[in-house]
Each structure stands twice: as structure tokens, then as C-alpha cells.
Amino acid sequence: MPPETTEADAVVIVDVRLRVETFADLPALAGVGGEITYRTLYQRAEQLAAILHHHGITRNARVALHAERSPESVIAVLAVLLAGGAYVPIDPTYPQDRRAYMLESCGARVLLTQRALHGSLSALGVIEIFIDDDHSHAVPWSSLKAPSAEDLAYVIFTSGSTGRPKGIAMPHGPLAHLIAWQNRVSPMQSGGRTLQFASLSFDVSFQELFATWTTGGCLVLINERLRRDPSALLRFLSQERVERLYLPFVALQQLAESAFQAPGLSWSLREIITAGETLRITPALRAWFARLPGCTLVNQYGPSETHVVTSHDLSGDSVLWPELPPIGKPITGARVHLLDADQRPVAEGEPGELYVGGPVLAQGYLGRDDLTAERFVTAAPAGVDERLYRTGDLARLNTNGDLEFLGRADDQVKIRGFRIEPGEIEAVLARHEAVAEAAVVAREFAPGDLRLIGYVVARPGAHPTPAILRAWCAATLADYQVPSAVAVLERLPLTPSGKVDRRALPAVAIDRTQLAAAYQAPTTDLERRLVAVWCEILRQSEIGRDDNFFDLGGTSLLLTQVHERLGRELGRELTITLLFEHPTVRSLAENLASDTASVVAASATVRGIQQRNALLRQQQQLRSRANQFKPGLR
């Protein structure tokens, strides 16, 4: 067994260093990219850390990490921490403007990236280092000192109400506290396998990495294609004997629904941890967990400013689980307070805003003292004298002492696990030259299917279309922040106090009126069959051959339904990745037709070879019979 992890270690990086000696030859990484032992992992991280040190990276220095999924990207996280710096993940899929703002505002002097991304993100005076280069020439320095609990570990950007993302500055202390708690209540045995599913831009990825590496476990890597395909991911989990998953609710639901189509698979899962969205126990989840004896479902709660605050375990017969499980009790050391509008404690069972204290808080927002003072408050209820984070979440305490999540006290929403400030999207819409006013709300189109809807008032003489405004947002915002639909109104409804009456905003359909492309009717039988399936699942009356599935309100969850339906309709195996890569009817039909043609051509070739061989055998038999009648042959 590994030595016990304690908060006294102060920083997780110390604990990883201790584990290397014990687990040197065990796999630290596996899956996509092959197997890497702890010795190799640490050696490569040390080499990259030496290069960072050479370029002036020491304690609290920020290092931007702009990389796609790979073994090198997670090794880079470890390297930055070994050098004493703080990593700042910048997702390559974000729009250029958003990535450039994150790089500039974090103040990084070094950018870690990959050769394939060279030049796609740069800034004056920032040094670019390629993590996929060979760094074996670098010699680790002997004067390495571990960072303190107060030193910065990472900066993760989240949506901001001002129109720009804000960086959450998280020190080592709260992270060490979290990992120590996680390893006490749910230790991963040495050699145990955890899937690395979360993007490095999500705080959950830190849990995946370091709750695994501090116990001698193995982190199983996947590529982006596998991450998008629930059916393929289920097979991968089975083949790789994965024991622990960290998943947002939507991804968990997709796996559960896909499990219906995989009756022959078995899994080694013993723990699935979900966070980031409200957990609902659906029929699909109940059915899947009935096939996972001994697997616990853990519902964790915590905003990025605190990481995990509370936790609740669900085990035993899944039929008995409540449809809306509580978010549980505070983890060790975390202190929660439910307060009313006057910051007075509410009675048991009464709703209140959730405030968090204890050794779990971030430093605040990087370079934003105004926002930090607004959310990290010192004004506390009577008898409490500590700094608290005001979450904006509403909750109540039930009779079992568990917290039940009730929603938001403000307009902030969670969609697909991402925290979104509607104010940020409103600010982007309002910057368009044709827009005078803007409002954004989240509407539920089906249980668990939350979509952003934008409303604008045009400037006099301007005529912005929904398609133009959605494209404007897509150029600046992450894809999950782009409104699914935009409505142009004569005026925004107001409350008596003069604020936007969000409840009075009209319903908006997600249909072809949101698209820029003119309607093009399907031209082939295959296209017409695809359109029929899309119309049924997307609940549309008309879909053109060049219409984009996602622009019509399609989601990854709906795509799994398309995947299953088309598989039955066409009588062939399709991949989710294929549907992601070909989101229009025309491109999907062309791919399927060319693939079918290849199969037909291959079949014709095989039949030709078989016919030729049969003819040769027939000729040989005829020659053999003829030889029997030649003179002198008996």
C-alpha cells in the first residue's frame, strides 16, 4: 500500500515525487499513446521542467498550455508544477479572439504547445516551447524546492459577466486538501485505472490526474474521437478495465443509453463520480448500474472557485435511488452556510444561498480585485469570522443532514457541464454594430436539455438576422456559449422596476429561420432517408441537404439517437465520430455512398477472384480427365 497522503504535505507535487520510487515500473499512463511507467513519466516531466526553469519559470509564474489531448499534454501539467509554476490551460478549440485574450490576461511568459499548433496562438514576448519535441538533453537541476500551499497551482478561465472570461487563481493548498480527502474516502489501489476524460480546462481534470498518480494508479488516456463516441467509449472502458470515471451528467447519460445497445459487454467500474451539473437518476442510469454490481455513483458539488465542497454516495439497488439525489455533506474541512438575503442563517428545510468557507477557497480572480471582493466576502453571519465564497447557488438542508441543490439565485446557468454567465453573451451581442439591446436566457426544451436563447433590439435602420448574430457570437465565444437561437424584437419586456423581464421573453423555435443557408431539397433516396430521421429526432418539419445538424438544435445526446436510428434504417455499423465530422445531410450521404461504393467494388473484386479460381479448378479437372485417355498412361 502507498504511504498515506496528508494535508501536511501541503502540495500534491510532493506526494507524486514520493510515489515515483515506490511505483517506478508500474504504468502511470496507458490507453491512446501507449504505456508509460512512473519512472518515465517523472523523468520526462523533470526534463521539461528543467527547460521551463531555464526560461525563468519559478514559483507562481504562469505557463500557458495550448495543446490537444496527448500523453505530452498531461506530462506538461506535471512539469509546470515541478518547476514551481502555475499552468493555464487554453483550449485549442476556442475561437482565436478568446484564446488570445486568455493568453494576454494571464501574463504567461512561456507557451507550451505542439508542433501542429505552431503559430496558431502567439503574443509579443511569449516563448513557445513544443511539448512533443525530444527534451532528453535537459538536465534537471538539484536546487528544486517544492512550492508552498499559498503558491499558485493553476489558473482556469470561466465565463464572466463582463463579456470576457475570468481566470480563477487556485493555490496548491486547497488542491492538496482535496486530493488527501479523495484518497481517504475513496482510495485508488496501486495499478487501479482511471479514465482521463475531462478537458484540462476543467478543474475536474486535476482530480483525475493527481488522485490517480498519488496512489500509484494508472491514468487511461483517450483521444477526442473516442471521447465523442459513447458506444466506442463503452467498448474501450471494457477493454482497458477502467475502474473509475469522472463524468458530467450529460456524458454519463449518453453512456447509460448506449449500454442498451451493448448487452454483451462487461465492465470493471467500481466508482463513477459526477459533478458540474444537476444529477438526475434516469431509467437508463438505473438500468446500467443494475449491470454494474459493486459500482458506486458519487454526486459531488463545488464551483471552480472552491473545487469539491460536498459529496453524496449512491450504492446498492439503483431502483431505490431518488430521482434527484442530494449533493450531500461537506468534505473534511469545508464549511457551508445557508444564508438569506440579509446574510442571516436560514432554518432547517428553508432555502438559502450557499456560502463556503474553510481550506478549499481559491485566491480569487486573476487581476480582478473588483470581482474577487464581490464574490469572496468577509462579511459573515453572526459567530463566523472567516473569508467565504458566495456561490450564488440555492440549497436547503434536509432531515438527513444532506444539502439539496435548488438552482441559482442569479442568472448563471450550467450547460453541458460548463458554467455560463448570460451577461458575457449579452455583452458580446451588444457589441455588434446593429444591436441596441440584448438579453440571453436559458430555456429547457426537454428534461435536461437546456439551451441558450438570445433576444436583441436592433438599432434604427439596422436589420440583423439570427444567422448573422449567431456567427458574430461564434467568432468570440466558445461553442457552448453560442445561442441556439436569436430573436429580433421591437423592444425587450421590462419589469415595473425597469429591469428586463426575462420571464416575459417569448418562446423561440430552433428551426431553419436561424440558418444563413437557403433551403436545398434532398436529391437522392439516401438523402431523403437521412432527412426523415433528422426531422423526427430534431422535431423539425423541413430540413435541407446543406443544413447543419447542430445549428438546428442538435446535441451530442440527440446524435446518439440518430446514430442508433440510422444503424437500424441502413442496416450497417456507423460511428458517432462519422456523424460529428459530417453534420450536414449532403456530406453524410456522400460519405456513406462512397463508403458503400468501396464495399461494393471490393465485393465485386472478391467475386471476380472467386470466379477465376473456380474456372481454373474446372480447367484443371478437365485436363486431368483428358490425361487419363492419353496413350501409355495408366
XYZ file of C-alpha atoms in Angstrom:
634
model
C 0.000 0.000 0.000
C 1.252 3.558 -0.685
C 2.105 5.830 2.248
C -0.848 7.829 3.497
C -1.499 11.173 1.873
C -1.984 14.004 4.374
C -2.753 17.683 4.169
C 0.564 18.251 5.931
C 2.264 17.525 2.604
C 0.890 20.974 1.637
C 1.267 20.366 -2.078
C 0.288 17.416 -4.234
C 3.502 17.585 -6.230
C 5.477 16.451 -3.169
C 3.274 13.383 -2.924
C 3.771 12.467 -6.581
C 7.544 12.699 -6.097
C 7.320 10.305 -3.150
C 5.354 7.793 -5.201
C 7.868 7.571 -8.043
C 10.316 5.491 -6.003
C 7.616 3.060 -4.906
C 5.859 2.654 -8.255
C 8.722 3.265 -10.684
C 7.923 0.353 -13.006
C 4.123 0.481 -12.772
C 2.189 2.159 -15.616
C 1.355 5.804 -14.916
C -0.228 6.357 -18.354
C -1.951 3.926 -20.715
C -4.528 3.869 -23.484
C -4.097 6.127 -26.510
C -0.371 6.834 -26.887
C 0.825 3.601 -25.311
C 2.043 2.774 -21.824
C 4.396 4.981 -19.809
C 5.792 3.983 -16.426
C 6.089 6.245 -13.390
C 9.866 6.389 -13.883
C 9.490 7.597 -17.481
C 6.620 9.952 -16.617
C 8.610 11.686 -13.918
C 11.822 11.722 -15.964
C 10.123 13.400 -18.937
C 8.332 15.874 -16.653
C 11.634 16.749 -14.943
C 13.318 17.347 -18.299
C 10.576 19.712 -19.431
C 10.614 21.388 -16.009
C 14.354 21.992 -16.430
C 13.698 23.779 -19.733
C 10.977 25.876 -18.068
C 13.392 26.721 -15.250
C 15.977 27.778 -17.850
C 13.418 30.227 -19.249
C 12.804 31.786 -15.844
C 9.781 29.788 -14.649
C 9.799 29.657 -10.859
C 7.188 29.737 -8.117
C 3.919 31.461 -9.076
C 4.965 32.115 -12.698
C 2.127 31.358 -15.105
C 2.714 28.985 -18.030
C 0.104 28.769 -20.800
C -0.698 25.241 -22.043
C -2.225 25.243 -25.529
C -2.386 21.605 -26.611
C -4.641 18.857 -27.871
C -5.153 15.612 -25.952
C -1.960 13.581 -25.726
C 0.405 11.981 -23.205
C 2.626 15.058 -23.620
C -0.148 17.433 -22.511
C -0.653 15.741 -19.125
C 3.112 15.368 -18.682
C 3.322 19.132 -19.294
C 0.943 19.773 -16.370
C 3.256 17.825 -14.071
C 6.314 19.607 -15.496
C 4.918 23.085 -14.818
C 4.132 22.158 -11.219
C 7.595 20.600 -10.762
C 9.141 23.857 -11.957
C 7.056 25.668 -9.332
C 4.882 27.422 -11.877
C 1.134 27.529 -12.414
C -0.374 26.084 -15.605
C -3.028 27.946 -17.580
C -4.915 25.616 -19.958
C -6.111 27.252 -23.195
C -8.353 25.016 -25.273
C -7.302 24.986 -28.977
C -10.973 24.640 -29.999
C -11.875 28.075 -28.607
C -12.170 30.995 -31.071
C -8.908 32.836 -31.787
C -10.055 36.034 -30.061
C -10.938 34.185 -26.861
C -7.638 32.273 -26.780
C -5.627 35.423 -27.421
C -7.405 37.235 -24.572
C -6.708 34.350 -22.161
C -3.025 34.276 -23.096
C -2.627 38.017 -22.704
C -4.612 38.374 -19.473
C -2.876 35.504 -17.644
C 0.519 37.177 -18.106
C 2.312 33.992 -19.166
C 5.920 34.307 -20.280
C 6.028 30.791 -21.748
C 3.575 28.986 -24.035
C 3.684 25.185 -24.069
C 2.194 23.855 -27.280
C 2.539 21.221 -30.017
C 4.267 21.400 -33.405
C 0.921 21.024 -35.192
C -0.367 24.161 -33.401
C 2.726 26.283 -34.097
C 1.753 29.864 -34.818
C -1.956 29.419 -34.047
C -1.539 31.306 -30.766
C 1.238 33.753 -30.046
C 1.927 37.040 -28.279
C 4.770 39.514 -28.184
C 7.491 38.382 -25.791
C 5.998 34.921 -25.107
C 8.405 31.999 -25.566
C 6.981 28.997 -27.425
C 8.112 25.519 -26.314
C 6.922 22.361 -28.080
C 5.929 19.609 -25.678
C 6.124 16.936 -28.384
C 9.828 17.625 -29.025
C 12.553 15.443 -27.522
C 13.748 17.078 -24.277
C 16.064 14.265 -23.149
C 19.061 16.615 -23.389
C 17.733 18.726 -20.495
C 19.369 18.108 -17.123
C 17.142 18.531 -14.026
C 18.560 20.992 -11.517
C 19.342 19.937 -7.966
C 18.057 23.035 -6.182
C 14.370 22.305 -6.805
C 12.187 23.498 -3.926
C 8.567 22.496 -3.559
C 6.042 25.333 -3.790
C 4.167 26.327 -0.659
C 0.465 25.823 -0.016
C -0.117 29.509 -0.828
C 1.671 29.372 -4.190
C -0.391 29.288 -7.368
C -1.029 25.875 -8.999
C -3.269 26.774 -11.937
C -5.469 29.442 -13.486
C -8.642 28.143 -15.138
C -10.859 30.509 -17.077
C -14.615 30.507 -16.741
C -17.433 32.636 -18.126
C -17.539 36.236 -16.931
C -20.486 38.627 -16.813
C -18.406 41.499 -18.254
C -18.160 39.966 -21.728
C -14.737 38.422 -21.123
C -13.768 35.172 -19.345
C -12.259 35.456 -15.880
C -9.339 33.422 -14.553
C -9.771 31.548 -11.270
C -6.445 31.507 -9.412
C -6.172 28.265 -7.422
C -3.274 27.720 -4.982
C -1.740 24.380 -4.015
C -3.239 24.199 -0.514
C -6.909 23.588 -1.432
C -5.877 21.077 -4.113
C -3.718 19.098 -1.690
C -6.625 19.162 0.758
C -8.982 17.837 -1.929
C -6.698 15.012 -3.077
C -5.955 13.977 0.509
C -9.702 13.789 1.228
C -10.402 11.920 -2.023
C -7.712 9.349 -1.292
C -9.005 8.759 2.230
C -12.666 8.232 1.366
C -12.103 6.521 -1.991
C -8.514 5.305 -2.387
C -7.400 4.008 -5.765
C -5.273 0.908 -5.333
C -1.831 0.850 -6.965
C -2.373 -0.193 -10.545
C -6.031 0.916 -10.442
C -7.159 2.540 -13.689
C -8.850 5.950 -14.029
C -10.107 7.359 -17.323
C -8.779 10.804 -18.254
C -11.985 12.237 -19.746
C -12.129 15.902 -18.696
C -10.528 18.698 -20.674
C -7.553 20.281 -18.911
C -9.660 23.460 -18.932
C -11.979 21.766 -16.399
C -10.928 21.668 -12.759
C -12.071 18.021 -12.606
C -9.019 17.075 -14.687
C -6.802 17.858 -11.683
C -8.707 15.239 -9.684
C -8.335 12.709 -12.473
C -4.589 13.197 -12.704
C -3.486 13.551 -9.119
C -5.969 11.333 -7.262
C -4.545 8.656 -9.584
C -0.832 9.483 -9.503
C -0.678 9.986 -5.718
C -1.837 6.387 -5.165
C 0.150 4.562 -7.831
C -2.819 4.268 -10.189
C -2.791 4.333 -13.968
C -4.343 7.162 -15.966
C -6.009 5.839 -19.135
C -5.912 8.377 -21.976
C -8.396 8.723 -24.829
C -8.413 10.846 -27.975
C -11.118 13.346 -28.903
C -12.828 10.981 -31.339
C -13.225 8.316 -28.681
C -14.433 10.918 -26.195
C -17.268 11.857 -28.561
C -18.469 8.321 -29.312
C -20.331 6.762 -26.338
C -20.606 3.317 -27.963
C -16.897 3.155 -28.773
C -16.048 4.556 -25.334
C -18.069 1.807 -23.643
C -16.073 -0.835 -25.515
C -12.852 0.973 -24.611
C -13.778 1.047 -20.917
C -14.362 -2.701 -21.049
C -11.153 -3.496 -22.938
C -8.969 -1.239 -20.776
C -10.515 -2.459 -17.490
C -11.181 1.107 -16.331
C -12.256 1.245 -12.673
C -13.009 4.932 -12.084
C -14.710 7.633 -14.158
C -15.230 11.348 -13.615
C -18.100 12.438 -15.891
C -20.594 15.305 -16.172
C -24.231 14.205 -16.152
C -24.777 14.526 -19.926
C -21.818 12.274 -20.750
C -22.920 9.793 -18.084
C -26.430 9.690 -19.535
C -25.023 9.085 -23.039
C -23.021 6.098 -21.806
C -26.044 4.693 -19.983
C -28.221 4.957 -23.086
C -25.546 3.381 -25.276
C -25.218 0.496 -22.807
C -28.654 -0.698 -24.021
C -27.009 -1.495 -27.352
C -24.105 -3.401 -25.740
C -25.711 -6.324 -23.889
C -22.599 -8.489 -24.215
C -20.152 -6.042 -22.633
C -18.969 -6.179 -19.041
C -17.018 -3.536 -17.142
C -14.587 -3.264 -14.232
C -16.076 0.007 -12.991
C -16.247 0.423 -9.243
C -16.715 4.198 -8.948
C -18.277 6.866 -11.181
C -18.005 10.445 -9.951
C -20.255 13.086 -11.481
C -20.142 16.849 -10.971
C -20.752 20.102 -12.786
C -24.481 19.640 -13.459
C -27.596 18.582 -11.579
C -27.667 14.785 -11.366
C -30.929 13.073 -12.359
C -31.392 9.332 -11.945
C -32.959 8.381 -15.261
C -34.306 4.943 -16.278
C -31.198 4.446 -18.425
C -28.911 5.125 -15.438
C -30.862 2.728 -13.212
C -30.641 0.009 -15.862
C -26.907 0.472 -16.434
C -25.995 0.479 -12.742
C -28.020 -2.724 -12.336
C -25.334 -4.223 -14.609
C -22.520 -2.701 -12.510
C -22.636 -4.600 -9.210
C -20.447 -3.001 -6.597
C -20.074 0.276 -8.531
C -20.811 3.453 -6.536
C -22.199 6.618 -8.114
C -20.818 9.700 -6.365
C -22.562 13.065 -6.707
C -20.043 15.841 -5.981
C -20.744 19.558 -5.813
C -18.417 22.513 -5.933
C -17.886 25.592 -8.105
C -14.478 26.097 -9.717
C -13.677 28.743 -7.079
C -13.639 26.014 -4.412
C -13.390 22.731 -6.314
C -15.259 19.970 -4.379
C -17.348 21.165 -1.405
C -19.864 18.358 -0.774
C -20.285 14.728 -1.784
C -23.008 12.075 -1.690
C -22.652 8.345 -2.454
C -25.298 6.210 -4.167
C -24.815 2.460 -3.897
C -26.857 -0.728 -3.645
C -30.043 -1.271 -5.637
C -30.320 1.556 -8.206
C -34.105 1.081 -8.314
C -34.242 2.662 -4.845
C -32.185 5.736 -5.706
C -34.062 9.075 -5.602
C -34.669 10.769 -8.938
C -32.914 13.937 -7.717
C -30.171 12.907 -5.271
C -28.859 15.427 -2.750
C -25.411 16.967 -3.169
C -24.516 15.566 0.245
C -22.450 16.682 3.201
C -19.334 18.890 3.253
C -15.984 17.193 2.665
C -13.498 17.261 5.542
C -12.586 20.839 6.431
C -15.116 22.543 4.159
C -17.690 24.690 5.941
C -21.025 25.614 4.384
C -23.541 28.248 5.431
C -27.076 28.741 4.111
C -27.925 32.432 4.399
C -30.850 34.644 3.472
C -30.657 37.965 1.609
C -29.511 39.688 4.817
C -26.777 37.068 5.379
C -28.622 35.514 8.302
C -28.729 31.711 8.716
C -31.939 30.079 7.487
C -33.827 27.371 9.390
C -33.513 23.682 8.538
C -35.513 22.878 5.406
C -35.620 26.517 4.295
C -33.853 27.599 1.084
C -30.831 29.835 1.363
C -27.817 30.944 -0.630
C -24.819 28.677 -0.190
C -21.632 30.256 1.194
C -18.433 28.199 1.505
C -15.520 28.587 3.907
C -12.536 26.569 5.092
C -9.335 25.422 3.360
C -10.988 24.967 -0.046
C -11.104 28.504 -1.464
C -9.261 29.870 -4.484
C -7.189 33.040 -4.160
C -9.770 34.861 -6.273
C -9.907 36.057 -9.871
C -6.563 36.773 -11.505
C -6.069 40.518 -11.887
C -9.695 41.256 -10.978
C -9.758 42.619 -7.434
C -13.249 44.055 -8.008
C -14.762 40.665 -8.890
C -12.815 38.946 -6.115
C -14.173 41.365 -3.499
C -17.693 40.830 -4.827
C -17.701 37.020 -4.542
C -15.095 36.306 -1.813
C -16.614 38.111 1.131
C -15.550 38.744 4.704
C -18.970 39.878 5.914
C -20.207 36.709 7.566
C -23.122 35.562 9.710
C -23.018 36.029 13.455
C -20.409 33.846 15.140
C -18.454 33.207 11.927
C -15.220 35.087 11.316
C -13.672 33.823 8.109
C -13.430 34.504 4.404
C -16.347 32.949 2.485
C -17.077 32.342 -1.154
C -20.578 33.370 -2.166
C -21.628 30.681 -4.658
C -24.907 32.155 -5.904
C -26.390 28.651 -5.587
C -29.559 27.974 -3.618
C -29.813 24.914 -1.372
C -31.562 23.585 1.702
C -30.730 21.119 4.436
C -32.911 18.001 4.575
C -33.735 15.919 7.638
C -30.789 13.577 6.940
C -28.336 16.454 7.160
C -27.724 16.414 3.398
C -27.787 19.501 1.211
C -30.270 19.583 -1.660
C -29.417 21.758 -4.647
C -32.280 24.099 -5.657
C -30.829 26.154 -8.517
C -29.336 29.613 -8.876
C -30.007 32.853 -7.052
C -28.905 34.750 -10.182
C -28.995 34.175 -13.952
C -25.913 31.943 -14.155
C -26.546 28.540 -15.748
C -24.788 25.228 -16.307
C -24.985 23.741 -19.790
C -23.131 20.516 -20.729
C -21.107 20.928 -17.547
C -19.925 24.439 -18.472
C -20.708 27.362 -16.217
C -22.134 30.217 -18.260
C -22.783 33.846 -17.371
C -25.556 35.092 -19.704
C -24.142 38.570 -19.155
C -20.989 37.629 -21.075
C -23.036 36.614 -24.129
C -25.249 39.704 -23.791
C -22.138 41.893 -23.826
C -20.857 40.200 -26.998
C -24.226 40.618 -28.761
C -24.402 44.263 -27.702
C -21.002 44.942 -29.311
C -22.476 44.204 -32.767
C -22.999 47.454 -34.662
C -26.632 46.559 -35.488
C -27.675 45.766 -31.887
C -29.038 48.344 -29.438
C -30.009 45.993 -26.571
C -29.534 42.298 -25.789
C -30.727 39.687 -23.317
C -29.892 35.992 -23.024
C -31.778 33.319 -21.108
C -31.632 29.539 -20.802
C -34.736 27.593 -21.860
C -35.418 23.917 -21.183
C -36.626 22.257 -24.406
C -36.796 18.769 -22.861
C -35.868 17.303 -19.470
C -32.181 18.074 -19.015
C -31.962 19.779 -22.444
C -31.101 23.387 -21.602
C -30.436 25.821 -24.480
C -29.329 29.447 -24.639
C -31.684 31.836 -26.431
C -30.673 35.379 -27.360
C -33.006 38.370 -27.730
C -31.931 41.630 -29.344
C -33.397 45.004 -30.238
C -31.944 46.386 -33.486
C -30.611 49.896 -33.908
C -32.755 52.198 -36.091
C -32.429 51.229 -39.733
C -30.495 48.010 -38.994
C -31.805 44.562 -39.857
C -29.594 41.908 -38.232
C -30.578 38.311 -38.905
C -30.348 35.452 -36.396
C -27.706 33.763 -38.561
C -25.504 36.886 -38.620
C -25.736 37.342 -34.845
C -25.012 33.679 -34.100
C -21.969 33.839 -36.378
C -20.858 37.014 -34.554
C -21.037 35.154 -31.229
C -19.235 32.095 -32.625
C -16.273 34.288 -33.614
C -15.687 35.283 -29.982
C -17.333 32.768 -27.653
C -16.773 29.084 -27.027
C -19.201 26.838 -28.922
C -21.170 26.004 -25.771
C -21.847 29.729 -25.243
C -23.286 30.442 -28.717
C -27.097 30.847 -28.505
C -29.051 28.060 -30.158
C -31.438 30.728 -31.453
C -31.648 34.509 -31.593
C -34.866 36.534 -31.840
C -35.019 40.149 -33.006
C -37.681 42.043 -31.018
C -39.085 45.565 -31.250
C -38.397 46.013 -27.542
C -37.389 43.959 -24.507
C -40.164 43.458 -21.912
C -39.447 45.253 -18.644
C -40.473 44.784 -15.029
C -42.040 47.700 -13.084
C -38.557 48.473 -11.742
C -37.201 48.871 -15.276
C -35.211 45.637 -15.492
C -35.554 43.110 -18.309
C -38.486 40.818 -17.526
C -36.845 37.553 -18.528
C -39.964 35.530 -17.783
C -41.921 37.578 -20.305
C -39.490 36.961 -23.176
C -41.301 34.987 -25.891
C -40.624 31.378 -26.790
C -38.336 30.930 -29.784
C -38.209 27.940 -32.098
C -34.871 26.452 -33.091
C -35.503 25.944 -36.800
C -34.397 26.974 -40.284
C -35.075 30.660 -39.574
C -31.818 30.612 -37.576
C -29.761 29.476 -40.578
C -27.967 31.524 -43.220
C -28.084 28.916 -45.991
C -31.063 28.818 -48.357
C -33.159 25.666 -48.340
C -31.858 22.921 -50.626
C -34.136 19.902 -51.033
C -32.627 16.396 -50.785
C -31.824 14.965 -54.219
C -31.224 11.251 -53.643
C -33.077 8.466 -51.908
C -30.313 8.251 -49.269
C -30.539 11.980 -48.560
C -34.314 11.758 -48.214
C -33.944 8.885 -45.712
C -31.433 10.886 -43.692
C -33.679 13.969 -43.715
C -36.629 11.890 -42.463
C -34.604 10.641 -39.471
C -33.284 14.123 -38.663
C -36.744 15.690 -38.892
C -38.184 13.144 -36.494
C -35.425 13.403 -33.887
C -34.973 17.186 -34.141
C -38.755 17.721 -34.343
C -38.446 19.794 -37.499
C -40.903 19.970 -40.377
C -38.290 20.780 -43.008
C -34.539 20.178 -43.234
C -32.374 20.923 -46.263
C -29.466 18.877 -47.533
C -26.959 21.618 -46.508
C -28.431 22.324 -43.069
C -26.127 21.691 -40.116
C -27.423 19.222 -37.517
C -26.092 21.254 -34.592
C -27.370 24.579 -35.918
C -30.865 23.072 -35.900
C -30.673 22.344 -32.182
C -28.855 19.032 -32.383
C -26.858 17.942 -29.345
C -24.449 15.092 -28.712
C -27.244 13.317 -26.831
C -29.601 13.622 -29.815
C -26.762 12.493 -32.067
C -26.651 9.165 -30.232
C -30.330 8.714 -31.139
C -29.532 9.493 -34.786
C -26.666 7.010 -34.598
C -28.862 4.200 -33.333
C -31.752 5.006 -35.688
C -29.580 5.205 -38.817
C -27.837 1.978 -37.868
C -31.220 0.227 -37.948
C -32.513 2.097 -41.022
C -29.427 1.474 -43.150
C -28.549 -1.917 -41.734
C -24.895 -1.047 -41.203
C -22.490 -0.047 -38.440
C -21.891 3.707 -38.113
C -19.706 5.634 -35.696
C -20.663 8.722 -33.723
C -17.433 10.311 -34.947
C -18.602 9.972 -38.555
C -21.778 11.891 -37.688
C -19.766 14.597 -35.895
C -17.469 15.002 -38.886
C -20.334 15.136 -41.401
C -23.048 17.292 -39.763
C -24.967 18.024 -42.984
C -27.182 15.628 -44.919
C -25.212 16.187 -48.118
C -21.760 15.455 -46.632
C -23.015 12.463 -44.635
C -24.806 10.984 -47.649
C -21.733 11.464 -49.856
C -19.524 9.740 -47.288
C -21.941 6.855 -46.858
C -22.369 6.485 -50.626
C -18.618 6.464 -51.298
C -18.093 4.000 -48.475
C -20.838 1.778 -49.905
C -19.273 2.043 -53.374
C -15.935 0.936 -51.936
C -17.595 -2.016 -50.263
C -19.423 -2.926 -53.489
C -16.211 -2.603 -55.515
C -14.343 -4.737 -53.005
C -17.119 -7.323 -53.092
C -17.025 -7.346 -56.897
C -13.268 -7.868 -56.800
C -13.664 -10.758 -54.366
C -16.376 -12.311 -56.539
C -14.123 -11.935 -59.608
C -11.265 -13.700 -57.868
C -13.591 -16.452 -56.695
C -14.959 -16.925 -60.235
C -11.454 -17.012 -61.710
C -10.310 -19.596 -59.161
C -13.398 -21.709 -59.860
C -12.644 -21.552 -63.597
C -9.020 -22.589 -63.019
C -10.138 -25.530 -60.888
C -12.601 -26.537 -63.591
C -9.864 -26.377 -66.268
C -7.519 -28.453 -64.108
C -10.240 -31.105 -63.687
C -10.800 -31.221 -67.469
C -7.058 -31.556 -68.145
C -6.819 -34.317 -65.537
C -9.639 -36.253 -67.183
C -8.098 -35.746 -70.652
C -4.757 -37.121 -69.419
C -6.436 -40.358 -68.411
C -7.047 -41.148 -72.122
C -3.527 -40.353 -73.409
C -1.618 -43.422 -74.804
C 0.845 -45.007 -72.350
C -0.793 -43.558 -69.297
C -2.441 -45.907 -66.848
